[in-house]
Each structure stands twice: as structure tokens, then as C-alpha cells.
């Protein structure tokens, strides 16, 4: 059994941008290229301005929802009312 421990996070730490918190992807056992983390940082900046969560997990969840909706719209998959 493989056990992965999340990176240590300071209690009550303020939310950081991706480029300020390089260990964020390792918390999810994900390795992202610097270019992708740059995109995440820009998305976080926008989400911060419109008062939406800026965590990597929130961004990934929204991206998956959008991609799923696109595949349904294009007829590539059937919508099973998962959303």
C-alpha cells in the first residue's frame, strides 16, 4: 500500500498563489510543469478578484465540470446527470 502524506501546512496560513506555494501540487501527488503552474497562478489571480476559492482543487474541480459539459454538448459522451 502506498501512503502519501500531504505537505506540511502552517495552521491559519493565508491562501497563497501557486507560484508562491510550490509544494501545492505535491499535496495531491500531482506534478505539474512550470508552464501549467503559471496558468494556475493567473487563474488564481482572477478568482481572487471575483471572490472565488483559489485552491488548486477548486480550479481542477471547475475545469473537470467544464470539460465534462463540453464533451456532453459535443455528443462525445452521454450525460448521466452526474452534475
mmCIF file with all atom_site columns, C-alpha atoms in Angstrom:
data_model
loop_
_atom_site.group_PDB
_atom_site.id
_atom_site.type_symbol
_atom_site.label_atom_id
_atom_site.label_alt_id
_atom_site.label_comp_id
_atom_site.label_asym_id
_atom_site.label_entity_id
_atom_site.label_seq_id
_atom_site.pdbx_PDB_ins_code
_atom_site.Cartn_x
_atom_site.Cartn_y
_atom_site.Cartn_z
_atom_site.occupancy
_atom_site.B_iso_or_equiv
_atom_site.pdbx_formal_charge
_atom_site.auth_seq_id
_atom_site.auth_comp_id
_atom_site.auth_asym_id
_atom_site.auth_atom_id
_atom_site.pdbx_PDB_model_num
ATOM 1  C CA . UNK A 1 1  ? 0.000   0.000  0.000   1.00 0.00 ? 1  UNK A CA 1
ATOM 2  C CA . UNK A 1 2  ? 1.371   3.381  -0.988  1.00 0.00 ? 2  UNK A CA 1
ATOM 3  C CA . UNK A 1 3  ? 0.757   6.126  1.538   1.00 0.00 ? 3  UNK A CA 1
ATOM 4  C CA . UNK A 1 4  ? 1.296   9.732  0.523   1.00 0.00 ? 4  UNK A CA 1
ATOM 5  C CA . UNK A 1 5  ? 1.392   12.436 3.161   1.00 0.00 ? 5  UNK A CA 1
ATOM 6  C CA . UNK A 1 6  ? 0.419   15.987 2.240   1.00 0.00 ? 6  UNK A CA 1
ATOM 7  C CA . UNK A 1 7  ? 2.992   18.744 2.578   1.00 0.00 ? 7  UNK A CA 1
ATOM 8  C CA . UNK A 1 8  ? 3.026   20.419 5.960   1.00 0.00 ? 8  UNK A CA 1
ATOM 9  C CA . UNK A 1 9  ? 0.847   23.478 6.030   1.00 0.00 ? 9  UNK A CA 1
ATOM 10 C CA . UNK A 1 10 ? 1.119   26.181 8.649   1.00 0.00 ? 10 UNK A CA 1
ATOM 11 C CA . UNK A 1 11 ? -2.091  26.478 10.665  1.00 0.00 ? 11 UNK A CA 1
ATOM 12 C CA . UNK A 1 12 ? -4.175  29.522 9.804   1.00 0.00 ? 12 UNK A CA 1
ATOM 13 C CA . UNK A 1 13 ? -1.953  30.328 6.835   1.00 0.00 ? 13 UNK A CA 1
ATOM 14 C CA . UNK A 1 14 ? -3.365  32.755 4.325   1.00 0.00 ? 14 UNK A CA 1
ATOM 15 C CA . UNK A 1 15 ? -4.141  31.438 0.856   1.00 0.00 ? 15 UNK A CA 1
ATOM 16 C CA . UNK A 1 16 ? -1.128  31.676 -1.408  1.00 0.00 ? 16 UNK A CA 1
ATOM 17 C CA . UNK A 1 17 ? -0.805  31.909 -5.146  1.00 0.00 ? 17 UNK A CA 1
ATOM 18 C CA . UNK A 1 18 ? 0.575   28.844 -6.966  1.00 0.00 ? 18 UNK A CA 1
ATOM 19 C CA . UNK A 1 19 ? 3.928   30.439 -7.709  1.00 0.00 ? 19 UNK A CA 1
ATOM 20 C CA . UNK A 1 20 ? 4.270   31.353 -4.019  1.00 0.00 ? 20 UNK A CA 1
ATOM 21 C CA . UNK A 1 21 ? 3.476   27.813 -2.835  1.00 0.00 ? 21 UNK A CA 1
ATOM 22 C CA . UNK A 1 22 ? 5.467   25.335 -4.949  1.00 0.00 ? 22 UNK A CA 1
ATOM 23 C CA . UNK A 1 23 ? 4.522   22.354 -2.744  1.00 0.00 ? 23 UNK A CA 1
ATOM 24 C CA . UNK A 1 24 ? 0.794   22.663 -3.527  1.00 0.00 ? 24 UNK A CA 1
ATOM 25 C CA . UNK A 1 25 ? 0.802   20.130 -6.405  1.00 0.00 ? 25 UNK A CA 1
ATOM 26 C CA . UNK A 1 26 ? 2.608   17.543 -4.260  1.00 0.00 ? 26 UNK A CA 1
ATOM 27 C CA . UNK A 1 27 ? -0.255  17.635 -1.761  1.00 0.00 ? 27 UNK A CA 1
ATOM 28 C CA . UNK A 1 28 ? -2.304  15.827 -4.400  1.00 0.00 ? 28 UNK A CA 1
ATOM 29 C CA . UNK A 1 29 ? 0.594   13.681 -5.682  1.00 0.00 ? 29 UNK A CA 1
ATOM 30 C CA . UNK A 1 30 ? 0.487   15.653 -8.921  1.00 0.00 ? 30 UNK A CA 1
ATOM 31 C CA . UNK A 1 31 ? 3.487   17.015 -10.753 1.00 0.00 ? 31 UNK A CA 1
ATOM 32 C CA . UNK A 1 32 ? 2.670   19.961 -12.977 1.00 0.00 ? 32 UNK A CA 1
ATOM 33 C CA . UNK A 1 33 ? 5.060   21.695 -15.364 1.00 0.00 ? 33 UNK A CA 1
ATOM 34 C CA . UNK A 1 34 ? 6.073   25.269 -14.560 1.00 0.00 ? 34 UNK A CA 1
ATOM 35 C CA . UNK A 1 35 ? 4.058   26.493 -17.551 1.00 0.00 ? 35 UNK A CA 1
ATOM 36 C CA . UNK A 1 36 ? 0.895   24.898 -16.148 1.00 0.00 ? 36 UNK A CA 1
ATOM 37 C CA . UNK A 1 37 ? 1.552   26.353 -12.701 1.00 0.00 ? 37 UNK A CA 1
ATOM 38 C CA . UNK A 1 38 ? 1.898   29.745 -14.391 1.00 0.00 ? 38 UNK A CA 1
ATOM 39 C CA . UNK A 1 39 ? -1.590  29.286 -15.849 1.00 0.00 ? 39 UNK A CA 1
ATOM 40 C CA . UNK A 1 40 ? -2.901  28.251 -12.432 1.00 0.00 ? 40 UNK A CA 1
ATOM 41 C CA . UNK A 1 41 ? -1.406  31.401 -10.920 1.00 0.00 ? 41 UNK A CA 1
ATOM 42 C CA . UNK A 1 42 ? -3.186  33.589 -13.475 1.00 0.00 ? 42 UNK A CA 1
ATOM 43 C CA . UNK A 1 43 ? -6.475  31.749 -12.854 1.00 0.00 ? 43 UNK A CA 1
ATOM 44 C CA . UNK A 1 44 ? -5.985  32.197 -9.101  1.00 0.00 ? 44 UNK A CA 1
ATOM 45 C CA . UNK A 1 45 ? -5.469  35.935 -9.586  1.00 0.00 ? 45 UNK A CA 1
ATOM 46 C CA . UNK A 1 46 ? -8.754  36.193 -11.485 1.00 0.00 ? 46 UNK A CA 1
ATOM 47 C CA . UNK A 1 47 ? -10.631 34.041 -8.969  1.00 0.00 ? 47 UNK A CA 1
ATOM 48 C CA . UNK A 1 48 ? -9.284  36.140 -6.105  1.00 0.00 ? 48 UNK A CA 1
ATOM 49 C CA . UNK A 1 49 ? -10.648 39.314 -7.773  1.00 0.00 ? 49 UNK A CA 1
ATOM 50 C CA . UNK A 1 50 ? -14.129 37.783 -8.114  1.00 0.00 ? 50 UNK A CA 1
ATOM 51 C CA . UNK A 1 51 ? -14.019 36.274 -4.613  1.00 0.00 ? 51 UNK A CA 1
ATOM 52 C CA . UNK A 1 52 ? -13.945 32.585 -5.604  1.00 0.00 ? 52 UNK A CA 1
ATOM 53 C CA . UNK A 1 53 ? -11.802 29.867 -3.982  1.00 0.00 ? 53 UNK A CA 1
ATOM 54 C CA . UNK A 1 54 ? -8.214  29.919 -5.247  1.00 0.00 ? 54 UNK A CA 1
ATOM 55 C CA . UNK A 1 55 ? -7.119  26.426 -4.211  1.00 0.00 ? 55 UNK A CA 1
ATOM 56 C CA . UNK A 1 56 ? -5.756  24.070 -6.824  1.00 0.00 ? 56 UNK A CA 1
ATOM 57 C CA . UNK A 1 57 ? -8.519  21.590 -6.026  1.00 0.00 ? 57 UNK A CA 1
ATOM 58 C CA . UNK A 1 58 ? -11.240 24.214 -6.656  1.00 0.00 ? 58 UNK A CA 1
ATOM 59 C CA . UNK A 1 59 ? -9.684  25.114 -10.009 1.00 0.00 ? 59 UNK A CA 1
ATOM 60 C CA . UNK A 1 60 ? -9.356  21.446 -11.031 1.00 0.00 ? 60 UNK A CA 1
ATOM 61 C CA . UNK A 1 61 ? -12.954 20.722 -9.998  1.00 0.00 ? 61 UNK A CA 1
ATOM 62 C CA . UNK A 1 62 ? -14.263 23.610 -12.116 1.00 0.00 ? 62 UNK A CA 1
ATOM 63 C CA . UNK A 1 63 ? -12.081 22.563 -15.061 1.00 0.00 ? 63 UNK A CA 1
ATOM 64 C CA . UNK A 1 64 ? -13.421 18.999 -14.911 1.00 0.00 ? 64 UNK A CA 1
ATOM 65 C CA . UNK A 1 65 ? -17.019 20.274 -14.741 1.00 0.00 ? 65 UNK A CA 1
ATOM 66 C CA . UNK A 1 66 ? -16.439 22.473 -17.804 1.00 0.00 ? 66 UNK A CA 1
ATOM 67 C CA . UNK A 1 67 ? -14.714 19.702 -19.768 1.00 0.00 ? 67 UNK A CA 1
ATOM 68 C CA . UNK A 1 68 ? -17.496 17.236 -18.902 1.00 0.00 ? 68 UNK A CA 1
ATOM 69 C CA . UNK A 1 69 ? -20.149 19.719 -20.072 1.00 0.00 ? 69 UNK A CA 1
ATOM 70 C CA . UNK A 1 70 ? -18.214 20.277 -23.310 1.00 0.00 ? 70 UNK A CA 1
ATOM 71 C CA . UNK A 1 71 ? -17.995 16.544 -24.030 1.00 0.00 ? 71 UNK A CA 1
ATOM 72 C CA . UNK A 1 72 ? -21.741 16.169 -23.407 1.00 0.00 ? 72 UNK A CA 1
ATOM 73 C CA . UNK A 1 73 ? -22.505 19.153 -25.654 1.00 0.00 ? 73 UNK A CA 1
ATOM 74 C CA . UNK A 1 74 ? -20.335 17.721 -28.449 1.00 0.00 ? 74 UNK A CA 1
ATOM 75 C CA . UNK A 1 75 ? -22.029 14.326 -28.116 1.00 0.00 ? 75 UNK A CA 1
ATOM 76 C CA . UNK A 1 76 ? -18.784 12.592 -27.193 1.00 0.00 ? 76 UNK A CA 1
ATOM 77 C CA . UNK A 1 77 ? -20.344 11.187 -24.014 1.00 0.00 ? 77 UNK A CA 1
ATOM 78 C CA . UNK A 1 78 ? -23.860 10.866 -22.650 1.00 0.00 ? 78 UNK A CA 1
ATOM 79 C CA . UNK A 1 79 ? -24.925 12.990 -19.707 1.00 0.00 ? 79 UNK A CA 1
ATOM 80 C CA . UNK A 1 80 ? -25.752 10.725 -16.792 1.00 0.00 ? 80 UNK A CA 1
ATOM 81 C CA . UNK A 1 81 ? -26.916 13.666 -14.669 1.00 0.00 ? 81 UNK A CA 1
ATOM 82 C CA . UNK A 1 82 ? -23.779 13.458 -12.568 1.00 0.00 ? 82 UNK A CA 1
ATOM 83 C CA . UNK A 1 83 ? -23.618 17.209 -12.136 1.00 0.00 ? 83 UNK A CA 1
#
